[in-house]
Amino acid sequence: QAQLVESGGGLVQAGGSLRLSCAASRSISSTSAMGWYRQAPGKQRELVAALSWDGSSNYADSVKGRFTISRDNDKNTVYLQMNSLKPEDTAVYYCNVDFGFWGNYWGQGTQVTVSS
């Protein structure tokens, strides 16, 4: 089993930045894929950014050029750097890690609120 613990959410003004972290309880060095999702009130959970084992990444159109997903294998941590935040980025953000044979896991979520 594995646990994912997210941190870094909070309240920020429009135009500001936040960096979310997702610390895994097991090694992510051989992970096939990981991603950040978000869910706003009354909306479905959506993919924000994804990072595959080979380093390739993709982003939702709404965050391209503003958000960056990255990983630190030594710290077993996935990051989401969010710049130029907008009120519409307000949501609960979840990390997801696919450990392949060892399963797929979600974090508990961290609230991001962007004020106008």
Backbone as ProteinMPNN parsed JSONL, in Angstrom:
{"seq_chain_A": "QAQLVESGGGLVQAGGSLRLSCAASRSISSTSAMGWYRQAPGKQRELVAALSWDGSSNYADSVKGRFTISRDNDKNTVYLQMNSLKPEDTAVYYCNVDFGFWGNYWGQGTQVTVSS", "coords_chain_A": {"N_chain_A": [[0.838, -1.192, 0.0], [0.227, 2.386, -0.276], [0.6, 5.782, 0.72], [-0.432, 9.093, 0.027], [0.394, 12.352, 0.659], [-0.714, 15.539, 0.552], [0.251, 18.989, 0.329], [0.55, 22.574, 0.692], [-1.529, 24.072, -0.306], [-3.841, 26.883, -0.145], [-4.889, 30.292, 0.5], [-4.771, 32.748, -1.952], [-4.091, 35.775, -3.739], [-5.393, 36.8, -6.924], [-3.213, 36.354, -9.652], [-1.109, 35.589, -8.128], [1.123, 33.009, -6.773], [1.426, 29.505, -6.06], [2.842, 26.534, -4.674], [2.18, 23.232, -4.874], [2.65, 20.209, -3.079], [3.156, 16.691, -3.121], [3.673, 14.096, -1.232], [4.863, 10.853, -1.316], [4.494, 7.653, 0.243], [5.948, 5.533, -0.592], [8.474, 4.511, -2.924], [8.729, 6.497, -5.827], [10.214, 6.196, -8.0], [9.996, 4.309, -10.015], [7.541, 4.738, -10.967], [4.766, 4.704, -13.141], [3.071, 6.748, -13.968], [1.884, 9.98, -12.992], [-0.22, 12.501, -11.573], [-1.96, 15.65, -11.298], [-5.111, 16.619, -10.218], [-8.19, 18.484, -10.144], [-11.077, 19.66, -8.399], [-13.798, 21.617, -8.53], [-16.477, 23.227, -6.702], [-19.566, 21.705, -7.393], [-18.727, 20.754, -9.814], [-17.204, 18.341, -12.051], [-14.376, 16.233, -11.282], [-11.294, 17.12, -12.707], [-8.523, 16.594, -14.938], [-5.511, 18.253, -14.399], [-2.717, 18.362, -14.756], [-0.283, 16.079, -15.993], [2.285, 13.63, -15.618], [4.461, 11.437, -17.067], [6.335, 8.298, -16.746], [8.522, 8.576, -18.374], [9.092, 11.198, -18.381], [7.622, 12.867, -19.96], [5.063, 15.328, -20.279], [1.722, 16.601, -19.873], [-0.868, 19.046, -20.1], [-3.91, 20.592, -18.965], [-5.756, 22.687, -21.14], [-6.511, 25.072, -19.967], [-4.58, 25.685, -18.111], [-2.126, 25.69, -19.286], [1.137, 26.921, -19.741], [1.057, 28.255, -17.36], [1.057, 26.507, -15.174], [3.22, 23.996, -13.797], [4.224, 20.681, -13.698], [6.22, 18.518, -11.751], [8.772, 16.231, -10.546], [10.485, 14.768, -7.763], [12.493, 12.293, -7.387], [14.197, 11.436, -5.38], [13.063, 12.429, -3.093], [10.633, 11.309, -3.225], [8.422, 12.776, -4.135], [5.906, 14.706, -5.701], [5.318, 17.646, -7.517], [3.371, 20.632, -8.037], [3.695, 23.493, -9.565], [2.164, 26.546, -9.512], [1.461, 29.363, -11.227], [0.534, 32.79, -11.868], [-2.141, 32.772, -10.942], [-5.695, 32.371, -11.168], [-9.075, 33.352, -10.322], [-10.763, 31.323, -11.221], [-9.25, 29.076, -10.905], [-9.721, 28.16, -8.44], [-10.287, 25.476, -6.316], [-10.436, 22.107, -5.007], [-7.468, 20.399, -4.921], [-6.052, 17.415, -6.062], [-3.627, 14.858, -5.828], [-2.492, 12.151, -7.831], [-1.118, 8.971, -8.102], [0.207, 6.43, -10.017], [1.367, 3.439, -9.242], [1.81, 1.29, -10.802], [2.074, -2.14, -10.757], [1.732, -2.076, -8.014], [-0.472, -0.569, -7.515], [-2.945, 2.135, -7.697], [-3.202, 5.359, -6.426], [-4.767, 7.986, -4.481], [-4.363, 11.286, -3.179], [-5.46, 13.134, -0.249], [-6.424, 15.57, -0.859], [-6.112, 19.119, -1.287], [-7.006, 22.405, -0.491], [-7.291, 25.084, -2.72], [-7.654, 28.462, -2.98], [-8.425, 31.237, -4.832], [-8.502, 34.613, -4.74], [-10.227, 37.426, -6.121]], "CA_chain_A": [[0.0, 0.0, 0.0], [0.935, 3.653, -0.281], [-0.146, 6.97, 1.108], [-0.028, 10.344, -0.592], [0.057, 13.478, 1.527], [-0.574, 16.799, -0.167], [0.406, 20.211, 1.106], [0.867, 23.756, -0.102], [-2.701, 24.841, -0.687], [-4.11, 28.054, 0.676], [-5.578, 31.44, -0.092], [-3.841, 33.645, -2.638], [-4.747, 36.736, -4.615], [-5.23, 36.582, -8.36], [-1.879, 36.725, -10.108], [-0.106, 35.021, -7.235], [1.653, 31.679, -7.037], [1.474, 28.493, -5.02], [3.428, 25.263, -5.082], [1.623, 22.079, -4.191], [3.528, 19.05, -2.949], [2.493, 15.415, -2.866], [4.702, 13.192, -0.743], [4.43, 9.453, -1.342], [5.088, 6.827, 1.293], [6.8, 4.54, -1.22], [9.292, 5.064, -3.989], [8.073, 6.827, -7.089], [11.238, 6.161, -9.035], [9.568, 3.451, -11.114], [6.122, 5.0, -11.199], [4.452, 4.86, -14.549], [2.431, 8.024, -14.256], [1.363, 10.728, -11.85], [-0.923, 13.671, -12.049], [-2.722, 16.521, -10.408], [-6.489, 16.847, -10.627], [-8.889, 19.43, -9.296], [-12.532, 19.594, -8.409], [-14.46, 22.813, -8.027], [-17.829, 22.929, -6.229], [-20.566, 21.482, -8.419], [-18.124, 20.334, -11.077], [-16.511, 17.06, -12.023], [-12.932, 16.282, -11.139], [-10.657, 17.22, -14.011], [-7.069, 16.509, -14.969], [-4.825, 19.534, -14.549], [-1.384, 18.112, -15.301], [0.147, 14.695, -15.863], [3.705, 13.395, -15.871], [4.672, 10.004, -17.23], [7.608, 7.809, -16.234], [9.613, 8.99, -19.253], [9.297, 12.628, -18.244], [6.722, 13.655, -20.791], [3.987, 15.935, -19.502], [0.653, 17.279, -20.597], [-1.612, 19.981, -19.261], [-5.198, 21.091, -19.412], [-5.584, 23.935, -21.891], [-6.76, 26.222, -19.106], [-3.43, 25.964, -17.238], [-0.881, 25.668, -20.06], [1.932, 28.127, -19.63], [0.99, 28.804, -15.994], [1.322, 25.44, -14.215], [4.275, 23.054, -14.149], [4.309, 19.49, -12.868], [7.577, 17.998, -11.678], [8.937, 15.174, -9.552], [11.79, 14.592, -7.143], [12.504, 10.872, -7.027], [14.913, 11.236, -4.11], [12.15, 12.78, -2.007], [9.341, 10.648, -3.489], [7.466, 13.88, -4.092], [5.444, 15.316, -6.947], [5.001, 19.057, -7.294], [2.638, 21.403, -9.029], [3.952, 24.931, -9.445], [1.048, 27.27, -10.108], [1.735, 30.79, -11.347], [-0.519, 33.609, -12.488], [-3.391, 32.124, -10.558], [-6.936, 33.068, -11.481], [-10.175, 32.887, -9.462], [-11.32, 30.065, -11.736], [-8.403, 27.966, -10.471], [-10.168, 27.758, -7.111], [-10.758, 24.092, -6.31], [-9.64, 21.166, -4.219], [-6.493, 19.766, -5.801], [-5.709, 16.056, -5.653], [-2.589, 14.185, -6.608], [-2.74, 10.745, -8.153], [0.098, 8.271, -8.507], [0.03, 5.045, -10.457], [2.559, 2.674, -8.941], [1.815, 0.1, -11.621], [1.647, -3.359, -10.085], [1.415, -1.815, -6.61], [-1.754, 0.088, -7.382], [-3.18, 3.536, -8.017], [-3.595, 6.006, -5.176], [-5.121, 9.396, -4.462], [-4.168, 12.038, -1.956], [-6.675, 13.549, 0.437], [-6.846, 16.845, -1.416], [-5.716, 20.366, -0.625], [-7.837, 23.491, -1.012], [-6.679, 26.282, -3.292], [-8.638, 29.513, -3.17], [-7.834, 32.423, -5.464], [-9.416, 35.744, -4.618], [-10.104, 38.408, -7.217]], "C_chain_A": [[0.874, 1.243, 0.0], [0.01, 4.751, 0.193], [0.434, 8.173, 0.393], [-0.506, 11.484, 0.303], [0.35, 14.773, 0.788], [-0.41, 17.958, 0.801], [0.639, 21.36, 0.152], [-0.332, 24.56, -0.555], [-2.894, 26.039, 0.23], [-4.871, 29.104, -0.086], [-4.542, 32.371, -0.706], [-4.632, 34.599, -3.517], [-4.495, 36.376, -6.08], [-3.875, 37.123, -8.812], [-0.759, 36.134, -9.27], [0.279, 33.607, -7.615], [1.524, 30.793, -5.805], [2.21, 27.279, -5.568], [2.834, 24.157, -4.22], [2.637, 20.947, -4.171], [2.689, 17.809, -2.647], [3.583, 14.41, -2.505], [4.153, 11.769, -0.672], [5.173, 8.643, -0.287], [5.934, 5.688, 0.721], [7.492, 5.181, -2.414], [8.477, 5.343, -5.241], [9.047, 6.709, -8.251], [10.835, 5.306, -10.226], [8.092, 3.643, -11.455], [5.85, 5.235, -12.676], [3.865, 6.22, -14.873], [1.964, 8.687, -12.964], [0.696, 11.976, -12.382], [-1.564, 14.462, -10.935], [-4.092, 16.75, -11.04], [-7.073, 17.927, -9.718], [-10.39, 19.271, -9.451], [-13.09, 20.839, -7.743], [-15.874, 22.441, -7.586], [-18.805, 22.79, -7.391], [-20.033, 21.022, -9.75], [-17.456, 18.976, -10.916], [-15.018, 17.27, -11.822], [-12.307, 16.273, -12.53], [-9.143, 17.118, -13.882], [-6.486, 17.89, -15.22], [-3.481, 19.331, -15.242], [-1.004, 16.664, -15.052], [1.605, 14.565, -16.266], [3.929, 11.892, -15.955], [6.071, 9.619, -16.784], [8.78, 8.287, -17.082], [9.831, 10.492, -19.237], [8.397, 13.485, -19.102], [5.551, 14.142, -19.957], [2.902, 16.477, -20.425], [-0.207, 18.036, -19.606], [-2.986, 20.275, -19.849], [-4.967, 22.429, -20.118], [-5.68, 25.16, -20.982], [-5.556, 26.596, -18.234], [-2.105, 25.973, -17.991], [-0.167, 27.004, -19.962], [1.932, 28.749, -18.245], [1.377, 27.766, -14.938], [2.432, 24.533, -14.726], [4.28, 21.894, -13.167], [5.743, 18.975, -12.899], [7.648, 16.939, -10.587], [10.353, 15.194, -8.994], [11.823, 13.153, -6.651], [13.184, 10.63, -5.692], [14.013, 11.51, -2.905], [10.785, 12.102, -2.164], [8.198, 11.661, -3.479], [7.171, 14.385, -5.498], [5.017, 16.741, -6.631], [4.095, 19.595, -8.395], [2.9, 22.876, -8.724], [2.859, 25.663, -10.202], [1.346, 28.757, -10.07], [0.567, 31.498, -12.01], [-1.899, 33.036, -12.19], [-4.589, 33.023, -10.818], [-8.043, 32.562, -10.535], [-10.759, 31.556, -9.927], [-10.432, 28.857, -11.447], [-8.8, 27.463, -9.079], [-10.801, 26.372, -7.158], [-9.997, 23.321, -5.231], [-8.752, 20.414, -5.21], [-6.068, 18.427, -5.206], [-4.526, 15.547, -6.478], [-2.966, 12.713, -6.761], [-1.439, 10.128, -8.626], [-0.249, 6.834, -8.864], [1.347, 4.318, -10.243], [2.632, 1.386, -9.748], [1.27, -1.095, -10.868], [1.166, -3.091, -8.664], [0.183, -0.955, -6.415], [-1.745, 1.561, -7.723], [-3.76, 4.217, -6.791], [-3.891, 7.485, -5.374], [-4.726, 10.015, -3.129], [-5.504, 12.497, -1.407], [-7.216, 14.876, -0.09], [-6.37, 18.029, -0.597], [-6.461, 21.514, -1.308], [-6.971, 24.629, -1.525], [-7.795, 27.279, -3.553], [-7.941, 30.749, -3.701], [-8.861, 33.544, -5.414], [-9.162, 36.758, -5.728], [-9.754, 39.781, -6.688]], "O_chain_A": [[2.08, 1.181, 0.238], [-1.211, 4.652, 0.076], [1.643, 8.261, 0.18], [-1.683, 11.555, 0.654], [1.494, 15.07, 0.443], [-0.873, 17.91, 1.941], [0.891, 21.161, -1.037], [-0.168, 25.633, -1.136], [-2.208, 26.189, 1.24], [-5.422, 28.856, -1.158], [-3.559, 32.736, -0.06], [-5.721, 34.264, -3.983], [-3.504, 35.727, -6.414], [-3.454, 38.206, -8.406], [0.407, 36.177, -9.662], [-0.167, 33.071, -8.63], [1.515, 31.269, -4.669], [2.202, 27.026, -6.773], [2.974, 24.155, -2.997], [3.388, 20.752, -5.127], [1.647, 17.888, -1.998], [4.321, 13.938, -3.371], [3.12, 11.515, -0.054], [6.33, 8.918, 0.03], [6.57, 4.955, 1.479], [7.122, 6.272, -2.849], [7.647, 4.534, -5.657], [8.719, 7.091, -9.375], [11.292, 5.556, -11.341], [7.481, 2.82, -12.137], [6.628, 5.894, -13.366], [4.133, 6.779, -15.937], [1.687, 8.014, -11.971], [0.993, 12.449, -13.479], [-1.69, 14.007, -9.798], [-4.208, 17.035, -12.232], [-6.519, 18.239, -8.664], [-10.895, 18.818, -10.478], [-12.881, 21.079, -6.554], [-16.416, 21.438, -8.051], [-18.864, 23.652, -8.267], [-20.785, 20.907, -10.717], [-17.181, 18.524, -9.805], [-14.469, 18.324, -12.14], [-12.728, 15.526, -13.412], [-8.559, 17.497, -12.867], [-6.908, 18.603, -16.13], [-3.148, 20.038, -16.193], [-1.361, 16.089, -14.024], [2.096, 15.287, -17.134], [3.618, 11.161, -15.014], [6.897, 10.48, -16.481], [9.902, 8.395, -16.587], [10.656, 11.01, -19.989], [8.41, 14.71, -18.983], [5.101, 13.456, -19.04], [3.143, 16.769, -21.596], [-0.261, 17.703, -18.422], [-3.191, 20.215, -21.061], [-4.088, 23.201, -19.733], [-5.005, 26.164, -21.209], [-5.511, 27.694, -17.68], [-1.062, 26.239, -17.393], [-0.774, 28.068, -20.083], [2.709, 29.664, -17.974], [1.964, 28.117, -13.915], [2.571, 24.323, -15.931], [4.332, 22.095, -11.953], [6.398, 18.993, -13.94], [6.712, 16.768, -9.805], [11.298, 15.589, -9.677], [11.242, 12.834, -5.614], [12.798, 9.726, -4.95], [14.173, 10.91, -1.843], [9.892, 12.294, -1.339], [7.145, 11.424, -2.887], [8.052, 14.476, -6.353], [4.418, 16.999, -5.587], [4.063, 19.086, -9.515], [2.388, 23.425, -7.748], [2.653, 25.428, -11.393], [1.469, 29.343, -8.995], [-0.283, 30.865, -12.637], [-2.715, 32.845, -13.092], [-4.518, 34.247, -10.708], [-7.942, 31.453, -10.01], [-11.2, 30.751, -9.106], [-10.831, 27.725, -11.72], [-8.273, 26.458, -8.603], [-11.725, 26.122, -7.931], [-9.046, 23.825, -4.633], [-9.229, 19.866, -6.203], [-5.767, 18.32, -4.017], [-4.449, 15.787, -7.683], [-3.66, 12.132, -5.927], [-0.74, 10.703, -9.46], [-0.912, 6.126, -8.105], [2.32, 4.543, -10.963], [3.415, 0.492, -9.428], [0.135, -1.07, -10.392], [0.291, -3.797, -8.162], [-0.178, -0.639, -5.282], [-0.702, 2.156, -7.997], [-4.704, 3.711, -6.183], [-3.367, 8.142, -6.273], [-4.751, 9.357, -2.089], [-6.55, 12.279, -2.018], [-8.349, 15.25, 0.211], [-6.243, 17.951, 0.625], [-6.535, 21.584, -2.535], [-6.042, 25.076, -0.854], [-8.76, 26.98, -4.257], [-6.989, 31.249, -3.1], [-9.951, 33.433, -5.977], [-8.038, 36.922, -6.203], [-9.612, 40.724, -7.466]]}, "name": "protein", "num_of_chains": 1, "seq": "QAQLVESGGGLVQAGGSLRLSCAASRSISSTSAMGWYRQAPGKQRELVAALSWDGSSNYADSVKGRFTISRDNDKNTVYLQMNSLKPEDTAVYYCNVDFGFWGNYWGQGTQVTVSS"}
